[in-house]
Tab-separated table of N, CA and C in Angstrom:
chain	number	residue	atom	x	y	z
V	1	UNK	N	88.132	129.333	87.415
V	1	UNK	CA	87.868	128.375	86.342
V	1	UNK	C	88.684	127.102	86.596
V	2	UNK	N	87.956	126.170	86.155
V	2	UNK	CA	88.573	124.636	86.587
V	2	UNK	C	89.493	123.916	85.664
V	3	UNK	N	90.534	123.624	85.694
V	3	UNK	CA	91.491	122.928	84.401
V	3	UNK	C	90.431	122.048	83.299
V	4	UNK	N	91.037	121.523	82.378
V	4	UNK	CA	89.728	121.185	81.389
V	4	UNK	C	89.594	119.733	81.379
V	5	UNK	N	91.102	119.039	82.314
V	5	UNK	CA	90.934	117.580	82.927
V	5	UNK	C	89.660	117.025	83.888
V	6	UNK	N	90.007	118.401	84.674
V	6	UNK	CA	88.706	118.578	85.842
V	6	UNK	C	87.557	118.304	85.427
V	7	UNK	N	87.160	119.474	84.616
V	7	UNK	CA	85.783	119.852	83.816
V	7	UNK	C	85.526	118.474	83.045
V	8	UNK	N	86.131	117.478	82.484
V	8	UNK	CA	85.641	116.740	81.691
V	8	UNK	C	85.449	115.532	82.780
V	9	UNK	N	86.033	114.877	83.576
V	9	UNK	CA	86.032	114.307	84.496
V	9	UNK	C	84.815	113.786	85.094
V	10	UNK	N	84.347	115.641	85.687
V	10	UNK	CA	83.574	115.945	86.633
V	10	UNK	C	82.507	115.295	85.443
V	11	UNK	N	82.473	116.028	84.445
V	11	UNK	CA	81.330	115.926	83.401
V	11	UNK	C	80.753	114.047	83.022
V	12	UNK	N	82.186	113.330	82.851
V	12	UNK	CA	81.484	111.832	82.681
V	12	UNK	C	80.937	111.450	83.573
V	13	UNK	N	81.675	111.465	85.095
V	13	UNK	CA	80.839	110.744	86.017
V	13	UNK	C	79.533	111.459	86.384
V	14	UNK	N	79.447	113.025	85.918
V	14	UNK	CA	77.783	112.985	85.940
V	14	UNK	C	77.293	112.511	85.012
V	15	UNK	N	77.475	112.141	83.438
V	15	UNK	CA	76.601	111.953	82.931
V	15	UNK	C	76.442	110.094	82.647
V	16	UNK	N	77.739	109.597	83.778
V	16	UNK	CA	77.281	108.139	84.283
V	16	UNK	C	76.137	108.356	85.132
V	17	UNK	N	75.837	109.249	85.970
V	17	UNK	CA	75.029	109.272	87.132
V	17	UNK	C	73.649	109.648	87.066
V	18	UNK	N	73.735	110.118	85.762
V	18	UNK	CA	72.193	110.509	85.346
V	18	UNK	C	71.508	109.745	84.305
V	19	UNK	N	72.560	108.477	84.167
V	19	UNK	CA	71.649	107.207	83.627
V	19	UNK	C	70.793	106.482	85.131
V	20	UNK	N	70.998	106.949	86.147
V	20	UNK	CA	70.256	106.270	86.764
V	20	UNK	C	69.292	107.290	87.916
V	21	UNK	N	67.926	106.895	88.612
V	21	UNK	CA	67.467	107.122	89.219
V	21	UNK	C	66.727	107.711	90.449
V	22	UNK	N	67.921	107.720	90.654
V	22	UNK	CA	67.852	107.596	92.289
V	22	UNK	C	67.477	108.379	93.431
V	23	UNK	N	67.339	109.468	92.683
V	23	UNK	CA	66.648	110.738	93.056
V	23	UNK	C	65.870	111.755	91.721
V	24	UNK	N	65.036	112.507	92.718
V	24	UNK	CA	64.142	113.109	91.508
V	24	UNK	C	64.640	114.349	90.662
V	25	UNK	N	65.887	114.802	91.135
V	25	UNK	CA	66.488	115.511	90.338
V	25	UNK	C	68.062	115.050	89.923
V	26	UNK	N	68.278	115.322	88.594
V	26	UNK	CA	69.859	114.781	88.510
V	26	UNK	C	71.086	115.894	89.383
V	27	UNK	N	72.282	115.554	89.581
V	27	UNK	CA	72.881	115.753	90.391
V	27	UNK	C	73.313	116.978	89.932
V	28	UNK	N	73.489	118.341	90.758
V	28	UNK	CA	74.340	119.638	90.047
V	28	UNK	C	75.453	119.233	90.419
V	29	UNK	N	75.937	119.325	89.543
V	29	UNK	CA	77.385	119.090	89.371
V	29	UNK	C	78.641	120.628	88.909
V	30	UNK	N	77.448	121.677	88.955
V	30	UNK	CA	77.810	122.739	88.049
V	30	UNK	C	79.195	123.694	89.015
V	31	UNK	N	78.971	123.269	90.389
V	31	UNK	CA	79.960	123.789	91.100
V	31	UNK	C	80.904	123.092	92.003
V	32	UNK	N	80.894	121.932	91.049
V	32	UNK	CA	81.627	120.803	92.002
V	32	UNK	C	83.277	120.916	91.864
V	33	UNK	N	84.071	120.621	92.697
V	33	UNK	CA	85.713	120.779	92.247
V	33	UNK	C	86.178	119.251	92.819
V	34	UNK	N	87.632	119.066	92.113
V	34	UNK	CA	88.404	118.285	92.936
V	34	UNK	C	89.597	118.700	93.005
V	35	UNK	N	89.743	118.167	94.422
V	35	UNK	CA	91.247	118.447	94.833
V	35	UNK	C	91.886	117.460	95.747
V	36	UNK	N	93.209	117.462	95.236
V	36	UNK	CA	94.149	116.472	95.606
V	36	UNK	C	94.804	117.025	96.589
V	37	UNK	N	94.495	116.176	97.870
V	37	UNK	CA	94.982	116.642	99.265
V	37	UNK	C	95.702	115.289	100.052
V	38	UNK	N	96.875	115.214	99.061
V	38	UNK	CA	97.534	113.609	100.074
V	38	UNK	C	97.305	113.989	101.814
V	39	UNK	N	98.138	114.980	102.201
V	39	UNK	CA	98.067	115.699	103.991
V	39	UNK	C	96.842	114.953	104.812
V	40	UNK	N	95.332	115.259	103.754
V	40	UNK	CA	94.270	115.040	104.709
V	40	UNK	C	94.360	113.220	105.131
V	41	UNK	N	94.939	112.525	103.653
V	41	UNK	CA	94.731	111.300	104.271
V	41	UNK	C	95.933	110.623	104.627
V	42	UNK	N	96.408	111.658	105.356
V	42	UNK	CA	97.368	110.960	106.445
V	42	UNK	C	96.958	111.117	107.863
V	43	UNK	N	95.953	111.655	108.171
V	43	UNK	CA	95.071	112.422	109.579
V	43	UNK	C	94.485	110.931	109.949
V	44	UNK	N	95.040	110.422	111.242
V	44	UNK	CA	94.504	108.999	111.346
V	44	UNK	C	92.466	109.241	111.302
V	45	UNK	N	92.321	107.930	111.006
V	45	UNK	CA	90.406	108.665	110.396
V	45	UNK	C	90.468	108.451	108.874
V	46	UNK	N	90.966	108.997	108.465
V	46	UNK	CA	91.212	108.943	107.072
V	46	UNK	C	91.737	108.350	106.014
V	47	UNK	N	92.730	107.468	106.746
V	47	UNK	CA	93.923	106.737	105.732
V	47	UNK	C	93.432	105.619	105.294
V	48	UNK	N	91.893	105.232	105.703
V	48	UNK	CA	92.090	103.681	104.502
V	48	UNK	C	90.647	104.641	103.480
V	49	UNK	N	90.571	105.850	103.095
V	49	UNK	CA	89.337	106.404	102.266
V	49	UNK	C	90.849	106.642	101.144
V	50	UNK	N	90.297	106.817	99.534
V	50	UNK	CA	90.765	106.909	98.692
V	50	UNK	C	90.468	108.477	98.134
V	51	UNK	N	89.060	109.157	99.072
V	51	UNK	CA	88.501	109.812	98.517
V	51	UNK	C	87.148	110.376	99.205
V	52	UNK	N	87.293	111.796	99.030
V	52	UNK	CA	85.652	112.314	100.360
V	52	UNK	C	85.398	113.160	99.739
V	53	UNK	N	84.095	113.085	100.146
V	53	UNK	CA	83.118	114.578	99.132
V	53	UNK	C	82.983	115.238	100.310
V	54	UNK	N	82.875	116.532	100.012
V	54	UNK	CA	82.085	117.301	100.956
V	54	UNK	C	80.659	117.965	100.014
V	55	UNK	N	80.252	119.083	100.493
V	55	UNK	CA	79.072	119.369	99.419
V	55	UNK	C	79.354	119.575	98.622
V	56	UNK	N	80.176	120.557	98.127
V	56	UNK	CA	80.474	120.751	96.399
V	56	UNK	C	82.372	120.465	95.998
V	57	UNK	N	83.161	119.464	97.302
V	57	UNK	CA	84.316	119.400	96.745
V	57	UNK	C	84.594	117.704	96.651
V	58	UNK	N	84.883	117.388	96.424
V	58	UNK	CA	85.946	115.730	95.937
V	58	UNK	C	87.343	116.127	96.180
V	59	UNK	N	87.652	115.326	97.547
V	59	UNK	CA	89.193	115.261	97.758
V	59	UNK	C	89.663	113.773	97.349
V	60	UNK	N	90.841	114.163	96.576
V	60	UNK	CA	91.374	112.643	96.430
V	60	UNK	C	92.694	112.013	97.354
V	61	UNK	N	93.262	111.452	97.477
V	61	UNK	CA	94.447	111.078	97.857
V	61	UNK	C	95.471	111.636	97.009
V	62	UNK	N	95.323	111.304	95.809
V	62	UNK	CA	96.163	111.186	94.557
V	62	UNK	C	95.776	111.598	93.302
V	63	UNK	N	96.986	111.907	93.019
V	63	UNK	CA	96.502	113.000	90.899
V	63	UNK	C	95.939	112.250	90.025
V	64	UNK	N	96.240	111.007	90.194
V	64	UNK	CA	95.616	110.188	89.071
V	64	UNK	C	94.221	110.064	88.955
V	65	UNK	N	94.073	110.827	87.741
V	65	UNK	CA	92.074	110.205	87.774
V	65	UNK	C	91.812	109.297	88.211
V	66	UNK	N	91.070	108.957	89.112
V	66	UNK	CA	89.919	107.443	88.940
V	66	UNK	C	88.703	107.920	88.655
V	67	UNK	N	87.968	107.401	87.456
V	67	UNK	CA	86.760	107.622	87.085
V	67	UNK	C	85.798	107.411	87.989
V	68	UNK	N	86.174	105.968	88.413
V	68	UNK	CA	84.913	105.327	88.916
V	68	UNK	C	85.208	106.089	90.559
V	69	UNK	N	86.087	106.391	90.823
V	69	UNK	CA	86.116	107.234	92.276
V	69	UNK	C	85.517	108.423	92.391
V	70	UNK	N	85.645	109.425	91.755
V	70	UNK	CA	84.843	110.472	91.321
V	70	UNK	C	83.267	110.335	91.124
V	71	UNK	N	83.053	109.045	90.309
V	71	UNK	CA	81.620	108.979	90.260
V	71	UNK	C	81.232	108.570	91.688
V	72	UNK	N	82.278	107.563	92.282
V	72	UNK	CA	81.140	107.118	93.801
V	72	UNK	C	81.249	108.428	94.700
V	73	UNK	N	82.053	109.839	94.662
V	73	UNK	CA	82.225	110.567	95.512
V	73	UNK	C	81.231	111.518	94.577
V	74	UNK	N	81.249	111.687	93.829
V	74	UNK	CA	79.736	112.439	93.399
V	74	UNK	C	78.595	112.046	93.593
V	75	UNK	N	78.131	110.424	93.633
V	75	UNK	CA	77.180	110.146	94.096
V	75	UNK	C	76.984	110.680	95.710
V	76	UNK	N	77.581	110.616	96.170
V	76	UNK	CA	77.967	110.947	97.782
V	76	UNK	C	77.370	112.395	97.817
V	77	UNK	N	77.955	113.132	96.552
V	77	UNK	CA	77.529	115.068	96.872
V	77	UNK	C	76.119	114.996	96.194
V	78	UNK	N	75.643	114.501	95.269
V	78	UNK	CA	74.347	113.888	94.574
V	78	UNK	C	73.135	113.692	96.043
V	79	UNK	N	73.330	112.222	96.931
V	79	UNK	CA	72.639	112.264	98.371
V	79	UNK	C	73.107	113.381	99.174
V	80	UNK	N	73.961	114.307	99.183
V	80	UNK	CA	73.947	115.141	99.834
V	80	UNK	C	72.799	116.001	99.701
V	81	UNK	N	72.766	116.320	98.457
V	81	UNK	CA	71.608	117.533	97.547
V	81	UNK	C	70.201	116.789	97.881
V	82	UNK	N	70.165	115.760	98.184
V	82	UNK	CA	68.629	115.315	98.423
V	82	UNK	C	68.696	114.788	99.667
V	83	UNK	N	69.428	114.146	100.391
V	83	UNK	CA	68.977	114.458	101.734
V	83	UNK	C	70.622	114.619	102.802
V	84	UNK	N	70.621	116.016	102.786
V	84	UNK	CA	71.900	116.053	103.861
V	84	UNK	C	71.709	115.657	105.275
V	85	UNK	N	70.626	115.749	105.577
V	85	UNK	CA	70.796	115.544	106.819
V	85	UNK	C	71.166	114.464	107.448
V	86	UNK	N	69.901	113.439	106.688
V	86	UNK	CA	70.199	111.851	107.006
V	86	UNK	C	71.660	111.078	106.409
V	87	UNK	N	72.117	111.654	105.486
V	87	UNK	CA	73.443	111.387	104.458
V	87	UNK	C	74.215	111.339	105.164
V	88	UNK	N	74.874	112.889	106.262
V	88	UNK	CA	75.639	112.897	107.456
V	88	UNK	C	75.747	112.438	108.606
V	89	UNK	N	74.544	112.522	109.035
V	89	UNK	CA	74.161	111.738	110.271
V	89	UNK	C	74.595	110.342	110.071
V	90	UNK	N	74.432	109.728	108.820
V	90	UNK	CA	74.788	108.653	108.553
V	90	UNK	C	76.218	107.940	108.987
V	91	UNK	N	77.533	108.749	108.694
V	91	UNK	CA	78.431	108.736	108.903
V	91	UNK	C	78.882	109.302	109.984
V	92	UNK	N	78.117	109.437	110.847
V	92	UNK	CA	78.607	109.993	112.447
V	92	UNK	C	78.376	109.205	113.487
V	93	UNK	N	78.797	107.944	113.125
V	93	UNK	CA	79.029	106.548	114.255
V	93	UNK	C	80.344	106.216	114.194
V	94	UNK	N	80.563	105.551	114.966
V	94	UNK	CA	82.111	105.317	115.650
V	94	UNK	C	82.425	103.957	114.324
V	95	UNK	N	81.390	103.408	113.900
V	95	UNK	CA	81.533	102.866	113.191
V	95	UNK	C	82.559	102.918	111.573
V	96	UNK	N	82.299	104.410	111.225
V	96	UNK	CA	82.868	105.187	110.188
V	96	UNK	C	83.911	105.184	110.079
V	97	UNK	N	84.790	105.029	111.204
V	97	UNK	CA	86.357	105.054	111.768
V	97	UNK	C	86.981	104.151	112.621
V	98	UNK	N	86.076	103.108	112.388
V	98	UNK	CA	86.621	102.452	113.223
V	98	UNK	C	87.711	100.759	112.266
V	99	UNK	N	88.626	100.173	112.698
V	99	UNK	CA	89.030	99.448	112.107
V	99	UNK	C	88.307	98.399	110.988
V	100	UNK	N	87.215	97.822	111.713
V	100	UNK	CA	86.251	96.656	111.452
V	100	UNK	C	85.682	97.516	110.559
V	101	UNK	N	85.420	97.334	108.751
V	101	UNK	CA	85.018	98.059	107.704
V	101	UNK	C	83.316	97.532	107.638
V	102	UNK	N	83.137	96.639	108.070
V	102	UNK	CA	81.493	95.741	107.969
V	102	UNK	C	80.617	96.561	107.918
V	103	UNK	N	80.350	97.761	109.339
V	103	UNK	CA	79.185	98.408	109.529
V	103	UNK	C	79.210	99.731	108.505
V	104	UNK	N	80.415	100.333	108.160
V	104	UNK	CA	81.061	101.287	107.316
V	104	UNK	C	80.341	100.886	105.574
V	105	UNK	N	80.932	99.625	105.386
V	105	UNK	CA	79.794	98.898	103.910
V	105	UNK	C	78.451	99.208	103.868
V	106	UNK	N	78.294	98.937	105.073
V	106	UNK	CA	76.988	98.245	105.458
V	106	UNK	C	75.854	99.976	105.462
V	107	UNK	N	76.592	100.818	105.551
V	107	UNK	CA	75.847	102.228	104.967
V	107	UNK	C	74.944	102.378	104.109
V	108	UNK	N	73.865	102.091	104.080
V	108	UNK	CA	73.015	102.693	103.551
V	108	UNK	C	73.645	103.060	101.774
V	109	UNK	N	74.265	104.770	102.625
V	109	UNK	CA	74.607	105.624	101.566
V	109	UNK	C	76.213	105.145	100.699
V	110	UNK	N	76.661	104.648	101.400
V	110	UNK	CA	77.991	103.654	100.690
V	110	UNK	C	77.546	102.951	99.655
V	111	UNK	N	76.784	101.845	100.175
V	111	UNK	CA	76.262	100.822	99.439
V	111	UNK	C	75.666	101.580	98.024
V	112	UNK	N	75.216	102.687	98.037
V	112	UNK	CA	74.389	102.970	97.256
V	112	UNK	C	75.485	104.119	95.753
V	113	UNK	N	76.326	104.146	96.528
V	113	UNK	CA	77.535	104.566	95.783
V	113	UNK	C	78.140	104.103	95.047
V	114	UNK	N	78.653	102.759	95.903
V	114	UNK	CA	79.078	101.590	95.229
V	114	UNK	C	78.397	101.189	94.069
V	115	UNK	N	77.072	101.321	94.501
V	115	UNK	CA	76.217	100.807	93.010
V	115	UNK	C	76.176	101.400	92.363
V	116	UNK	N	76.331	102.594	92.127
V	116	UNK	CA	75.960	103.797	91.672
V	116	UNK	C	77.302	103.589	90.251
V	117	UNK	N	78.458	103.028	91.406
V	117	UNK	CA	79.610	102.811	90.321
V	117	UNK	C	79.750	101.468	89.245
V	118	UNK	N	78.771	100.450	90.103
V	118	UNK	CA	78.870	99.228	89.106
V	118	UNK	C	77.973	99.107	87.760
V	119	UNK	N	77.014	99.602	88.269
V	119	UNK	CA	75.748	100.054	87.282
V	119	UNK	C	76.176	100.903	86.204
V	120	UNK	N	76.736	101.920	86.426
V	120	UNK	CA	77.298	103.067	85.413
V	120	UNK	C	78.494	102.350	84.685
V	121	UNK	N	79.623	101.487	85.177
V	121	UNK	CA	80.550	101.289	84.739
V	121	UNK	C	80.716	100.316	83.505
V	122	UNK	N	79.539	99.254	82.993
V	122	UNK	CA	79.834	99.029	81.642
V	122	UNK	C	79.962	99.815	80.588
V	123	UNK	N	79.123	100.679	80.330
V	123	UNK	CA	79.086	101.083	79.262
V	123	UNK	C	80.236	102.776	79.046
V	124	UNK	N	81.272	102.429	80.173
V	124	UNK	CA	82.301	103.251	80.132
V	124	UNK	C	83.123	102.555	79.196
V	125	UNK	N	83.708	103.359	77.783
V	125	UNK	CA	84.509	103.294	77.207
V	125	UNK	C	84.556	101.578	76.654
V	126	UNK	N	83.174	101.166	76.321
V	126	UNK	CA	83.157	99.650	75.848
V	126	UNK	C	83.517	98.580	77.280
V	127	UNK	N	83.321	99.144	78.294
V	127	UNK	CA	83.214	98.227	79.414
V	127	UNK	C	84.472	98.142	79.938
V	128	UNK	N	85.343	99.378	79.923
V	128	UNK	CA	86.663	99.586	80.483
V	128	UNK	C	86.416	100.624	81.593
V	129	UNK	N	87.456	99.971	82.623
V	129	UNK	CA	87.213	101.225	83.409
V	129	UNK	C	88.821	102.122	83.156
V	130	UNK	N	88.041	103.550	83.648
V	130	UNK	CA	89.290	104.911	82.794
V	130	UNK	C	90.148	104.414	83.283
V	131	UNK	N	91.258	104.329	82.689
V	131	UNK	CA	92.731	104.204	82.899
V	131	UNK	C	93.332	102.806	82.781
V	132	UNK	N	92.105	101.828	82.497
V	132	UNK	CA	92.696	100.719	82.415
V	132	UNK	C	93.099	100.299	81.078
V	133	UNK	N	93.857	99.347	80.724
V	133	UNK	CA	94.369	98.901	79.383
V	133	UNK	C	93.573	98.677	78.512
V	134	UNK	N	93.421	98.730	77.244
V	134	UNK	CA	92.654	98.576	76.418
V	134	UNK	C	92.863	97.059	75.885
V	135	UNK	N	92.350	95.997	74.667
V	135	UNK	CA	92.721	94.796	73.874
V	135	UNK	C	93.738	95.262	73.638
């Protein structure tokens, strides 16, 4: 069973993610976890990501929620569930790791994450994003 920080977490950024489209089924989210693994992003490859999905996990860097990080790394396990193949393949150019971030943006499935987070993110908490200061 998942702490109830987790569980609620997991729960907004799906139900940011199922205001939108983008595939023909909304995202299961029902066996998704996160876990905070500073170690992995110290593995050179890794150290400028904040955050990686695999199929059903979200690793973060760090304990602190980020809402909107969670939602772009669920969107990530979301294109996984509808197309893994091309999703991965995607990220298996030298490009992915390499210093120069351009072609890395320039992903397809990034890009679409990213949006995934700007689109969803007004109507978080009156147009705040989690953790930020309130008036």
């Amino acid at each position: 069973m998942r702490p109830a920080w987790e569980a609620e977490l997991v729960a907004r950024a799906k139900a940011r993610l199922d205001r939108l489209q983008l595939y023909p089924r909304p995202v299961d989210a029902e066996r998704v976890s996160i876990h905070v693994v500073p170690w992995l992003f110290r593995v050179p490859g890794f150290r400028r990501f904040r955050g990686y999905a695999t199929f059903r996990r979200i690793l973060l860097r760090r304990s602190v929620p980020d809402e909107d990080l969670v939602v772009h790394e669920l969107c990530h396990i979301w294109q996984s569930q509808h197309r893994p193949l091309r999703m991965w393949l995607s990220y298996v150019r030298p490009s992915t790791f390499s210093s120069d971030r351009r072609a890395y943006r320039a992903n397809r499935y990034e890009r679409e994450a990213t949006q995934a987070v700007e689109l969803t993110r007004a109507a978080v908490s009156g147009g705040l994003r989690a953790g930020s200061a309130g008036p």
